[in-house]
PDB file of C-alpha atoms and ligand atoms in Angstrom:
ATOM      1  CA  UNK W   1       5.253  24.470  -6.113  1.00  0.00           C
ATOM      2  CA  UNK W   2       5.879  27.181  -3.674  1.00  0.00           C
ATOM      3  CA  UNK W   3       3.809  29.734  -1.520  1.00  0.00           C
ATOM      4  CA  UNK W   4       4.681  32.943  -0.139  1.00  0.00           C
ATOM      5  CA  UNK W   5       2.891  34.567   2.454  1.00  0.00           C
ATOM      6  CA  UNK W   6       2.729  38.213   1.336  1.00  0.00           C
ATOM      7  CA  UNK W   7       0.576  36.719  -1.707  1.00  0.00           C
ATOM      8  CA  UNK W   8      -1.769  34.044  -0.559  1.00  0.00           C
ATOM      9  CA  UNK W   9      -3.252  33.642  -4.106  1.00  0.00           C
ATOM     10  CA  UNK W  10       0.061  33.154  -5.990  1.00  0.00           C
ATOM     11  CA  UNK W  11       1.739  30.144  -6.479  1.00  0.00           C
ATOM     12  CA  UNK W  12       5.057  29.542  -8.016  1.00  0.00           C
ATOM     13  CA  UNK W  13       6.584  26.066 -10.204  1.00  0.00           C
ATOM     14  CA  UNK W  14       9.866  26.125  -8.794  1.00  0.00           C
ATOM     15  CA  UNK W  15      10.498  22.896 -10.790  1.00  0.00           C
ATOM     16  CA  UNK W  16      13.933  22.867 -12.016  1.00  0.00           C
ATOM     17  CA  UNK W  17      12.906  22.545 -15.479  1.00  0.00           C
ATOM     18  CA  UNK W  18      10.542  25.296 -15.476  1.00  0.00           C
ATOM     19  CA  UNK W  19      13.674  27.562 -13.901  1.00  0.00           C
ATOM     20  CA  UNK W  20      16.197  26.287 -16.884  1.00  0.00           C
ATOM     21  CA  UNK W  21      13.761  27.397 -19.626  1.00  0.00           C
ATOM     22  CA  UNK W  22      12.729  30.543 -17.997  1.00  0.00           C
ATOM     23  CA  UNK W  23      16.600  31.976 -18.014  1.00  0.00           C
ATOM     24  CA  UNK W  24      16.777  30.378 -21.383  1.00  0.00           C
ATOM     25  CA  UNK W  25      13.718  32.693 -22.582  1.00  0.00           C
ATOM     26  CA  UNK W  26      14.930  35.806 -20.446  1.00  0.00           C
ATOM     27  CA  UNK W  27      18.198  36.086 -22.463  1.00  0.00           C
ATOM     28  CA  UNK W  28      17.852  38.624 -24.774  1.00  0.00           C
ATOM     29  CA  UNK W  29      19.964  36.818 -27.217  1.00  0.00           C
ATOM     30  CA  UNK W  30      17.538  33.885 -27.508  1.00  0.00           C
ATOM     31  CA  UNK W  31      15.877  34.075 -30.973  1.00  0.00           C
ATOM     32  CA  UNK W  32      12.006  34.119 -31.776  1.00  0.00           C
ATOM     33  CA  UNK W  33      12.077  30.257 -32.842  1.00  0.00           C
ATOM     34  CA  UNK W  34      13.463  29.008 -29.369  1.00  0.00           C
ATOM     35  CA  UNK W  35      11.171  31.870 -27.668  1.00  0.00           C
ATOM     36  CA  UNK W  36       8.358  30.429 -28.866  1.00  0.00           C
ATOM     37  CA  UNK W  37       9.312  26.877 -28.443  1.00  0.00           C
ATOM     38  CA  UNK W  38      10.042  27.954 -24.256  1.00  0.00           C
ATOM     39  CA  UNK W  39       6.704  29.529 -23.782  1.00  0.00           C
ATOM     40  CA  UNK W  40       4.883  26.065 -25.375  1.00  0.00           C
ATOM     41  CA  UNK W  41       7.200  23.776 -22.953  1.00  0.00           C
ATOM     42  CA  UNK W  42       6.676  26.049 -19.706  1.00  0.00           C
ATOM     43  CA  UNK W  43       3.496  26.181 -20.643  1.00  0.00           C
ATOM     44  CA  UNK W  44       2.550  22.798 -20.552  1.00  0.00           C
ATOM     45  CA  UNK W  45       5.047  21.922 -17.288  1.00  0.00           C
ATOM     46  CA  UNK W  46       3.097  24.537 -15.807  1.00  0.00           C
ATOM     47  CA  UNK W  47      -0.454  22.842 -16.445  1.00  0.00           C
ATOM     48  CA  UNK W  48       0.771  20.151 -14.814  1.00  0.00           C
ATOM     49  CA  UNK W  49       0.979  21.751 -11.974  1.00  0.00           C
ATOM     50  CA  UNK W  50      -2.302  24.313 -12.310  1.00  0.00           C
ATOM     51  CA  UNK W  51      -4.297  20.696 -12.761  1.00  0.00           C
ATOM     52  CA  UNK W  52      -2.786  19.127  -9.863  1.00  0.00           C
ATOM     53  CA  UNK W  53      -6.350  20.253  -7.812  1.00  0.00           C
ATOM     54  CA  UNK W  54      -8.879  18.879 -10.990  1.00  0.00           C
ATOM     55  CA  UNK W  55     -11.327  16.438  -9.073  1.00  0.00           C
ATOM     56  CA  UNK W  56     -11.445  13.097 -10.333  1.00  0.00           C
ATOM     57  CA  UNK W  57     -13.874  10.254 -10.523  1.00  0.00           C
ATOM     58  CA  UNK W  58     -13.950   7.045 -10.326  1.00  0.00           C
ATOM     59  CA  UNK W  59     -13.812   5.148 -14.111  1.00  0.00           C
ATOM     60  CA  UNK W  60     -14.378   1.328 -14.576  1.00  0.00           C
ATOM     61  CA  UNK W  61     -12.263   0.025 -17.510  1.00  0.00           C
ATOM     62  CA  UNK W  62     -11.544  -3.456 -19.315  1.00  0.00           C
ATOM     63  CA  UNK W  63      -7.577  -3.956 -19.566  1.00  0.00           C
ATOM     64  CA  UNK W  64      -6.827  -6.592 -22.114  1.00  0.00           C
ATOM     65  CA  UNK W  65      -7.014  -9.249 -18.404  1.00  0.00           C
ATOM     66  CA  UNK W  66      -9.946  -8.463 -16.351  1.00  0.00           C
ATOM     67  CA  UNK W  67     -12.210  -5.128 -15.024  1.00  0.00           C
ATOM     68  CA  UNK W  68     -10.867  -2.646 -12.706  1.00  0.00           C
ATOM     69  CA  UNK W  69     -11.286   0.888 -11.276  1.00  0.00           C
ATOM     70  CA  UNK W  70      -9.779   3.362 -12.792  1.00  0.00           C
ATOM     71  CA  UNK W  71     -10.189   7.440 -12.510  1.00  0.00           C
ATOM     72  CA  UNK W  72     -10.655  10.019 -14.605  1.00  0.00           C
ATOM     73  CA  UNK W  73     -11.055  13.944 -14.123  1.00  0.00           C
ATOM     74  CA  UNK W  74     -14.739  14.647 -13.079  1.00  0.00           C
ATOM     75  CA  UNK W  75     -16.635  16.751 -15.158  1.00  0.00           C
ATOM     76  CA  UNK W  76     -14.152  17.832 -18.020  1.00  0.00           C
ATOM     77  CA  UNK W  77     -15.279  21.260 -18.926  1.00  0.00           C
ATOM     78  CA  UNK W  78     -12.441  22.774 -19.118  1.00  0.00           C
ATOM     79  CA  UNK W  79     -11.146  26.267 -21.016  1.00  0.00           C
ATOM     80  CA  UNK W  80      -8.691  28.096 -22.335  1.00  0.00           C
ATOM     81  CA  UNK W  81      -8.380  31.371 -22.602  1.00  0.00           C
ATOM     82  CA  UNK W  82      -5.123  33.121 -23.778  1.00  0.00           C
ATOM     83  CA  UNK W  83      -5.328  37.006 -23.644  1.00  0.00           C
ATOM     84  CA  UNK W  84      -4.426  38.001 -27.638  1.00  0.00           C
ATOM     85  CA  UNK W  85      -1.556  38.076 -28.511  1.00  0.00           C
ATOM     86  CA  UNK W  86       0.784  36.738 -26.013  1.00  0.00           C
ATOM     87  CA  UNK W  87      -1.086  34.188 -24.198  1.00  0.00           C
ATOM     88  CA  UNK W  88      -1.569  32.422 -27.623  1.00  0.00           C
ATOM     89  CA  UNK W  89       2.019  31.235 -27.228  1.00  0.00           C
ATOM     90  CA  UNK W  90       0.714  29.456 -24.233  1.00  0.00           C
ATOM     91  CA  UNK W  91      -2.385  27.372 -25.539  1.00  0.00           C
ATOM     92  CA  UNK W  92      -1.055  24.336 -27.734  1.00  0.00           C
ATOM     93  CA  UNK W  93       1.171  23.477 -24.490  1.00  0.00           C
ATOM     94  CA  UNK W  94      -1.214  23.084 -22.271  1.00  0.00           C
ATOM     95  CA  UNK W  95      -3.740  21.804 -24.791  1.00  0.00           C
ATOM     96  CA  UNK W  96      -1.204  18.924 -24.685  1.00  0.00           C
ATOM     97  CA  UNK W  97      -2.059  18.179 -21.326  1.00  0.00           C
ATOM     98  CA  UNK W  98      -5.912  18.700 -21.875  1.00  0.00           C
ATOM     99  CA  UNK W  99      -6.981  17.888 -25.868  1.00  0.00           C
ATOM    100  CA  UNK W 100     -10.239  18.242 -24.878  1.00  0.00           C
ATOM    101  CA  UNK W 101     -10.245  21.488 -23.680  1.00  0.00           C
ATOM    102  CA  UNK W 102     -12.225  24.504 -25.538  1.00  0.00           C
ATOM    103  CA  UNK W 103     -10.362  27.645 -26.501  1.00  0.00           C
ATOM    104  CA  UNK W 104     -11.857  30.998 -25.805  1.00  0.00           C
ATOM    105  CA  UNK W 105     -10.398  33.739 -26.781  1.00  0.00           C
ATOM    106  CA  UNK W 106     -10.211  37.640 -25.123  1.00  0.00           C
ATOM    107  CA  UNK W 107      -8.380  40.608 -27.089  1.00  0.00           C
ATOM    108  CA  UNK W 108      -7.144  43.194 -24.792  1.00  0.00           C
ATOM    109  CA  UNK W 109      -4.105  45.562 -25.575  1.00  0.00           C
ATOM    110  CA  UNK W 110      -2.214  47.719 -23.206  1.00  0.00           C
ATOM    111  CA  UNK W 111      -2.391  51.650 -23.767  1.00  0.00           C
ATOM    112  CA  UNK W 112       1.070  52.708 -24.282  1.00  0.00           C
ATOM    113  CA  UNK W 113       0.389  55.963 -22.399  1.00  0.00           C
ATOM    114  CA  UNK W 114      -1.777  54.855 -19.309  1.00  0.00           C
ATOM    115  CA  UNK W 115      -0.777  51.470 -19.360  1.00  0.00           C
ATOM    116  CA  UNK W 116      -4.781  50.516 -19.316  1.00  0.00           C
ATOM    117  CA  UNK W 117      -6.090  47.417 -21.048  1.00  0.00           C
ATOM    118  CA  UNK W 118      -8.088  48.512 -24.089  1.00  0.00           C
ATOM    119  CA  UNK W 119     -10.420  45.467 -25.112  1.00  0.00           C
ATOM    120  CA  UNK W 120     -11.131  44.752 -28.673  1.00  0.00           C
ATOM    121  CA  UNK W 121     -12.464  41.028 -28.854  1.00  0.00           C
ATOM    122  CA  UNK W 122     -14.384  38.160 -26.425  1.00  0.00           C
ATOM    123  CA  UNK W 123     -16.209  34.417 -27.225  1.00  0.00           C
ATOM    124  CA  UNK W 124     -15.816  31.798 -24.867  1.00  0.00           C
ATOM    125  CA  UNK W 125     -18.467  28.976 -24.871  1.00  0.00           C
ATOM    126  CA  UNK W 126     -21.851  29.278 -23.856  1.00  0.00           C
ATOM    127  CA  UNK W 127     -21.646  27.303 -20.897  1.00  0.00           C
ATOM    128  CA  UNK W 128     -19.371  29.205 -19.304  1.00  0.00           C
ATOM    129  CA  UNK W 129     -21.108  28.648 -15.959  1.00  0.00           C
ATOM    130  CA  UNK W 130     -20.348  24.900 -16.354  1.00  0.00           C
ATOM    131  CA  UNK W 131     -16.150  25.143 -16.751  1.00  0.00           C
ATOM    132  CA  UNK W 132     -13.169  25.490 -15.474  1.00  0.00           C
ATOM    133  CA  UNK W 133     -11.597  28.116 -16.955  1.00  0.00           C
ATOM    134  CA  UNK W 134      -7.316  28.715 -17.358  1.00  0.00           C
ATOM    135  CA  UNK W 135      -6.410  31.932 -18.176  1.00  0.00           C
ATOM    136  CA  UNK W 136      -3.452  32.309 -20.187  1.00  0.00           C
ATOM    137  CA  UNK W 137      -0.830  35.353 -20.575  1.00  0.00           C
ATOM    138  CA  UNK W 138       2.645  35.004 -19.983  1.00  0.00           C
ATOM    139  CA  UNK W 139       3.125  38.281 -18.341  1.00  0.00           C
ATOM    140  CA  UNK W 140       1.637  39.984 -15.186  1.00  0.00           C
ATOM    141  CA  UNK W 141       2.489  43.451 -14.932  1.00  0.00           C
ATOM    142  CA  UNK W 142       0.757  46.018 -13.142  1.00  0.00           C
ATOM    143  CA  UNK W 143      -2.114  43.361 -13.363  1.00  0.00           C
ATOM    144  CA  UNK W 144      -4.637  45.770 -15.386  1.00  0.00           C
ATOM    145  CA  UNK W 145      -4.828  43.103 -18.169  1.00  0.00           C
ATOM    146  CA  UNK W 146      -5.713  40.273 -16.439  1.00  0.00           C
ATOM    147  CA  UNK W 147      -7.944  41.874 -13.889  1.00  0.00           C
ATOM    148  CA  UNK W 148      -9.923  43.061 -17.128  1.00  0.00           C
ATOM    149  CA  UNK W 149      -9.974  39.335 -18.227  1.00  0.00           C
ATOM    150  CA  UNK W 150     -10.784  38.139 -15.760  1.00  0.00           C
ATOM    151  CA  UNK W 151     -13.884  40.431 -15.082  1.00  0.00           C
ATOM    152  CA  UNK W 152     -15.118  39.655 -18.718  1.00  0.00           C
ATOM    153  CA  UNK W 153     -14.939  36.031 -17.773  1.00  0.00           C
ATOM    154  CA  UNK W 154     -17.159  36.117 -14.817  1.00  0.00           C
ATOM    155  CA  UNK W 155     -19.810  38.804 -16.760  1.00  0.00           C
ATOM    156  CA  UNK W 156     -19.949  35.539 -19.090  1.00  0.00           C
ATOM    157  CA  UNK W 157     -20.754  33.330 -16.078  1.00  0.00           C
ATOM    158  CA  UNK W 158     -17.310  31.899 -15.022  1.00  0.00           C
ATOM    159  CA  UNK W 159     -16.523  31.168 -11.708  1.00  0.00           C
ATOM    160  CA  UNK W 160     -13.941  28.859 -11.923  1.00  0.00           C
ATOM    161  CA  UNK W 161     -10.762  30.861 -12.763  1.00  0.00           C
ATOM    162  CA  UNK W 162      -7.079  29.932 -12.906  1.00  0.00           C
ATOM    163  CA  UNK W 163      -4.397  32.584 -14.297  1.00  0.00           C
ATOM    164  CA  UNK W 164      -1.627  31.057 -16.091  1.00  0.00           C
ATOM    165  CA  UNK W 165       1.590  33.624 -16.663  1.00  0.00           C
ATOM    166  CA  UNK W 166       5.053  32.985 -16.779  1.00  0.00           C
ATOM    167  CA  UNK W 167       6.490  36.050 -15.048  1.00  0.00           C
ATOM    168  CA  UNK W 168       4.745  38.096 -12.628  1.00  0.00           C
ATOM    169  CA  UNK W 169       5.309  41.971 -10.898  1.00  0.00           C
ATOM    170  CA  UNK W 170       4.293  42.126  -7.490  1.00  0.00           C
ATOM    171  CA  UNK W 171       2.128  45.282  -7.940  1.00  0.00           C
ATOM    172  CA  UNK W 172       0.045  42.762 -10.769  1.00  0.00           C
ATOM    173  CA  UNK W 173      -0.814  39.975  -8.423  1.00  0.00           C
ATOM    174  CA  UNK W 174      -1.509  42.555  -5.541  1.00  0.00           C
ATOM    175  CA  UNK W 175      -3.818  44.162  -8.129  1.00  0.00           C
ATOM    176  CA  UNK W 176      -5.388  41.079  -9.493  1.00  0.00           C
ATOM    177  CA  UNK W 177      -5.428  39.401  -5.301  1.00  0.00           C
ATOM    178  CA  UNK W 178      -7.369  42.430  -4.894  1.00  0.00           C
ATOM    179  CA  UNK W 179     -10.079  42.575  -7.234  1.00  0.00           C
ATOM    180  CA  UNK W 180     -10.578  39.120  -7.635  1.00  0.00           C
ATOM    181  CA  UNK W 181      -9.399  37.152  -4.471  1.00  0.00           C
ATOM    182  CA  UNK W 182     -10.847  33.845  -5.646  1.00  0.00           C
ATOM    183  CA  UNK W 183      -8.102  33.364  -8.479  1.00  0.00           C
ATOM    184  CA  UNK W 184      -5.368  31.656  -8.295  1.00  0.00           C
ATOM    185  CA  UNK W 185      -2.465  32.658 -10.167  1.00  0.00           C
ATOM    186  CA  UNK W 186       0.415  30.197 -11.191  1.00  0.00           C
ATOM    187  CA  UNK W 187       3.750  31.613 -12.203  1.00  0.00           C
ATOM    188  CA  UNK W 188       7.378  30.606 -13.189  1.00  0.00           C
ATOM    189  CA  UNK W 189       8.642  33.667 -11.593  1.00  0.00           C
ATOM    190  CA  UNK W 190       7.370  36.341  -9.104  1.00  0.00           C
ATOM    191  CA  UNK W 191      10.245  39.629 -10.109  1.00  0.00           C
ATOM    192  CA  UNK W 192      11.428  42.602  -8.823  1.00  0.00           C
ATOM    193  CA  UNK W 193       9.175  45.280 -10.091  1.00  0.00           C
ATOM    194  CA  UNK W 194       7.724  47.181 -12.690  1.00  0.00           C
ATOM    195  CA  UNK W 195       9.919  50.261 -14.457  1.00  0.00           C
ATOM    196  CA  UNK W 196       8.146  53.661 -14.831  1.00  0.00           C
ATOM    197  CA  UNK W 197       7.152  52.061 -18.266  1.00  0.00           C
ATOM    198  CA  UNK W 198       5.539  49.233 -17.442  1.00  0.00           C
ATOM    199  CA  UNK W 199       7.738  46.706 -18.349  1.00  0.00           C
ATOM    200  CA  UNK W 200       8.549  43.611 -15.397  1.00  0.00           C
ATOM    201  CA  UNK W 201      12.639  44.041 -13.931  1.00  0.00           C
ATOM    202  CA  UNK W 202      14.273  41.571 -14.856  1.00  0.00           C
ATOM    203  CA  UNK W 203      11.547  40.349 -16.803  1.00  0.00           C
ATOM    204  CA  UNK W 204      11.929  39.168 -20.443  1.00  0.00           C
ATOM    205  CA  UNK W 205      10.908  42.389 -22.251  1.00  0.00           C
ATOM    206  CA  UNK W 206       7.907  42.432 -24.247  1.00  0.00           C
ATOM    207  CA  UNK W 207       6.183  38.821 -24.487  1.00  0.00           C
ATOM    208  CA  UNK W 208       4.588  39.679 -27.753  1.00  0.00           C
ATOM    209  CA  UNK W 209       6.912  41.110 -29.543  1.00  0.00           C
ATOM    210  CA  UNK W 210       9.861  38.292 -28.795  1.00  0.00           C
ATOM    211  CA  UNK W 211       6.867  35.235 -29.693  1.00  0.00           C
ATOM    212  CA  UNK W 212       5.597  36.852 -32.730  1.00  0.00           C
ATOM    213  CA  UNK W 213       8.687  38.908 -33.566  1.00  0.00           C
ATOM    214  CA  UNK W 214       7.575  41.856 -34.098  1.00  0.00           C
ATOM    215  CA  UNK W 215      10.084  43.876 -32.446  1.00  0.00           C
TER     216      UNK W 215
HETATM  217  C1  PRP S 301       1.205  42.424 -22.571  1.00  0.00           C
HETATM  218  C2  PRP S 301       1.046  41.069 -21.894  1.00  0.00           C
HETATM  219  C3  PRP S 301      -0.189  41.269 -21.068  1.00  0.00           C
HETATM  220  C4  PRP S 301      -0.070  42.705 -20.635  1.00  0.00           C
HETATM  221  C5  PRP S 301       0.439  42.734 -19.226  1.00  0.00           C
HETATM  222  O1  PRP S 301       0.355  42.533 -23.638  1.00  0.00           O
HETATM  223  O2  PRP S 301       0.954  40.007 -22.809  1.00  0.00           O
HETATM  224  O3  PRP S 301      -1.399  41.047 -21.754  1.00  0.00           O
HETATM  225  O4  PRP S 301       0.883  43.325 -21.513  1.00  0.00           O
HETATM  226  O5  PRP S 301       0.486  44.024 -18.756  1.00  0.00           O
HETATM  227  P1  PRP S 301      -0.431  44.550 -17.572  1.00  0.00           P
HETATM  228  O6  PRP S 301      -0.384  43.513 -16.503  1.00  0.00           O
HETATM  229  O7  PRP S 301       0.239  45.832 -17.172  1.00  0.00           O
HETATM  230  O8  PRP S 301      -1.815  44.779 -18.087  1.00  0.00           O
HETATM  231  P2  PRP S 301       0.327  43.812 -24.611  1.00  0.00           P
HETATM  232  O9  PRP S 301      -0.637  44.832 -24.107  1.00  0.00           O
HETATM  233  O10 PRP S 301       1.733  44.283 -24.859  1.00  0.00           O
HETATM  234  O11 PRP S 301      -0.333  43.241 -25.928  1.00  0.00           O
HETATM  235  P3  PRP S 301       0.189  42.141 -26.976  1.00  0.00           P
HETATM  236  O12 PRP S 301       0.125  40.794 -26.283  1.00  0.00           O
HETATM  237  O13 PRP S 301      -0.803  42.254 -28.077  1.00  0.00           O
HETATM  238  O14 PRP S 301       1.599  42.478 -27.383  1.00  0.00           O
HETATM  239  N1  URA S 302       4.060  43.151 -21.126  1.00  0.00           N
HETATM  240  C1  URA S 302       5.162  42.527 -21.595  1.00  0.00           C
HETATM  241  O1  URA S 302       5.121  41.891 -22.664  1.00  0.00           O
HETATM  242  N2  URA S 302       6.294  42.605 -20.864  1.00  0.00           N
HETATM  243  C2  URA S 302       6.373  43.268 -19.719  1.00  0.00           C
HETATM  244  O2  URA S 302       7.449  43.292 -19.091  1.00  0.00           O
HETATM  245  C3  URA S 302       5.221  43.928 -19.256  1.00  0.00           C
HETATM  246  C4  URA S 302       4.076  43.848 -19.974  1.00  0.00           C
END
């Protein structure tokens, strides 16, 4: 995983496999079946790495020859929350990694016109004090979205809070480093820049559309 300076809060899987599938999902050849299989298997390499910090505990266990020690993560509270729709692309992957993991859910759209999250749905659990939460949206553009998500998380009582994306804009993880500097975010790719649209250079074009093809 690498680090950069400029962005103390971001942190980028540089693992080799994580690289191959990205390209694979940038092309814009690559049809919605294989787009949606990409996001699921980055998804879950990438948990592997967002989990890498979980605390663990120890666990005594019986093998099938004697008693030993064994560890297991401490506490196990832990959410997910993909930002409707894109981030749903994201959950079953790293659900792999975590089956017992509850799914929230937050509905937040872009305005076409002043690229402002509009927010149309929230439930997480109750508890929400309790749990680590993971954040899930595969892109990070000017950042509006998940700074919105993330605020709506913490009015609920989180305070644990990991963002999950697969690409990310520099001006969205400035934004997001800015209003909530306690987040870490954990990307495939940090890219060029945003165009006077919105949309991440090079980027992948538009996350929902591709997964759910609705282009
Ligand atoms: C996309 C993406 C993020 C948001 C990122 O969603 O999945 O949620 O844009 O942009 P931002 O960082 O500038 O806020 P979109 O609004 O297109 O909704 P959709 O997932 O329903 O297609
Ligand atoms: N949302 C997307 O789906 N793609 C982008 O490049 C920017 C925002």
């Amino acid at each position: 995983m690498d680090t950069t300076p400029a962005y103390p809060t971001l942190r980028i899987v540089s693992h080799p496999l994580v690289q191959h599938k990205l390209t694979i999902l940038r092309d814009r050849t690559t049809p919605t079946k294989i787009f949606k299989e990409l996001v699921d298997e980055i998804a879950m390499l990438m948990a592997y790495e967002a989990t890498a910090d979980l605390a663990i505990e120890d666990a005594p266990v019986e093998t099938p020859l004697e008693r030993t020690m064994g560890h297991r993560v401490a506490g196990k509270k832990l959410t997910l929350v993909p930002i409707l729709r894109a981030g749903l692309g994201m959950v079953e992957g790293v659900a792999r990694l975590v089956p017992a993991a509850r799914v929230g859910h937050i509905g937040l759209y872009r305005d076409h016109d002043t690229l402002e999250p509009v927010d149309y749905y929230f439930k997480v659990p109750s508890d929400a004090t309790e749990r680590d939460f993971f954040l899930l949206d595969p892109m990070l553009a000017t950042g509006g979205s998940a700074a919105a998500a993330v605020a709506s998380l913490k009015r609920a009582g989180a305070t644990r809070i990991r963002f999950l994306c697969l690409v990310a804009a520099p001006q969205g993880v400035e934004r997001l480093a800015e209003a909530h500097p306690d987040v870490t975010v954990y990307c495939a790719s940090l890219d060029r820049e945003l165009n006077e649209v919105g949309y991440i250079l090079p980027g992948l074009g538009d996350a929902g559309d591709r997964l759910f093809g609705t282009r």
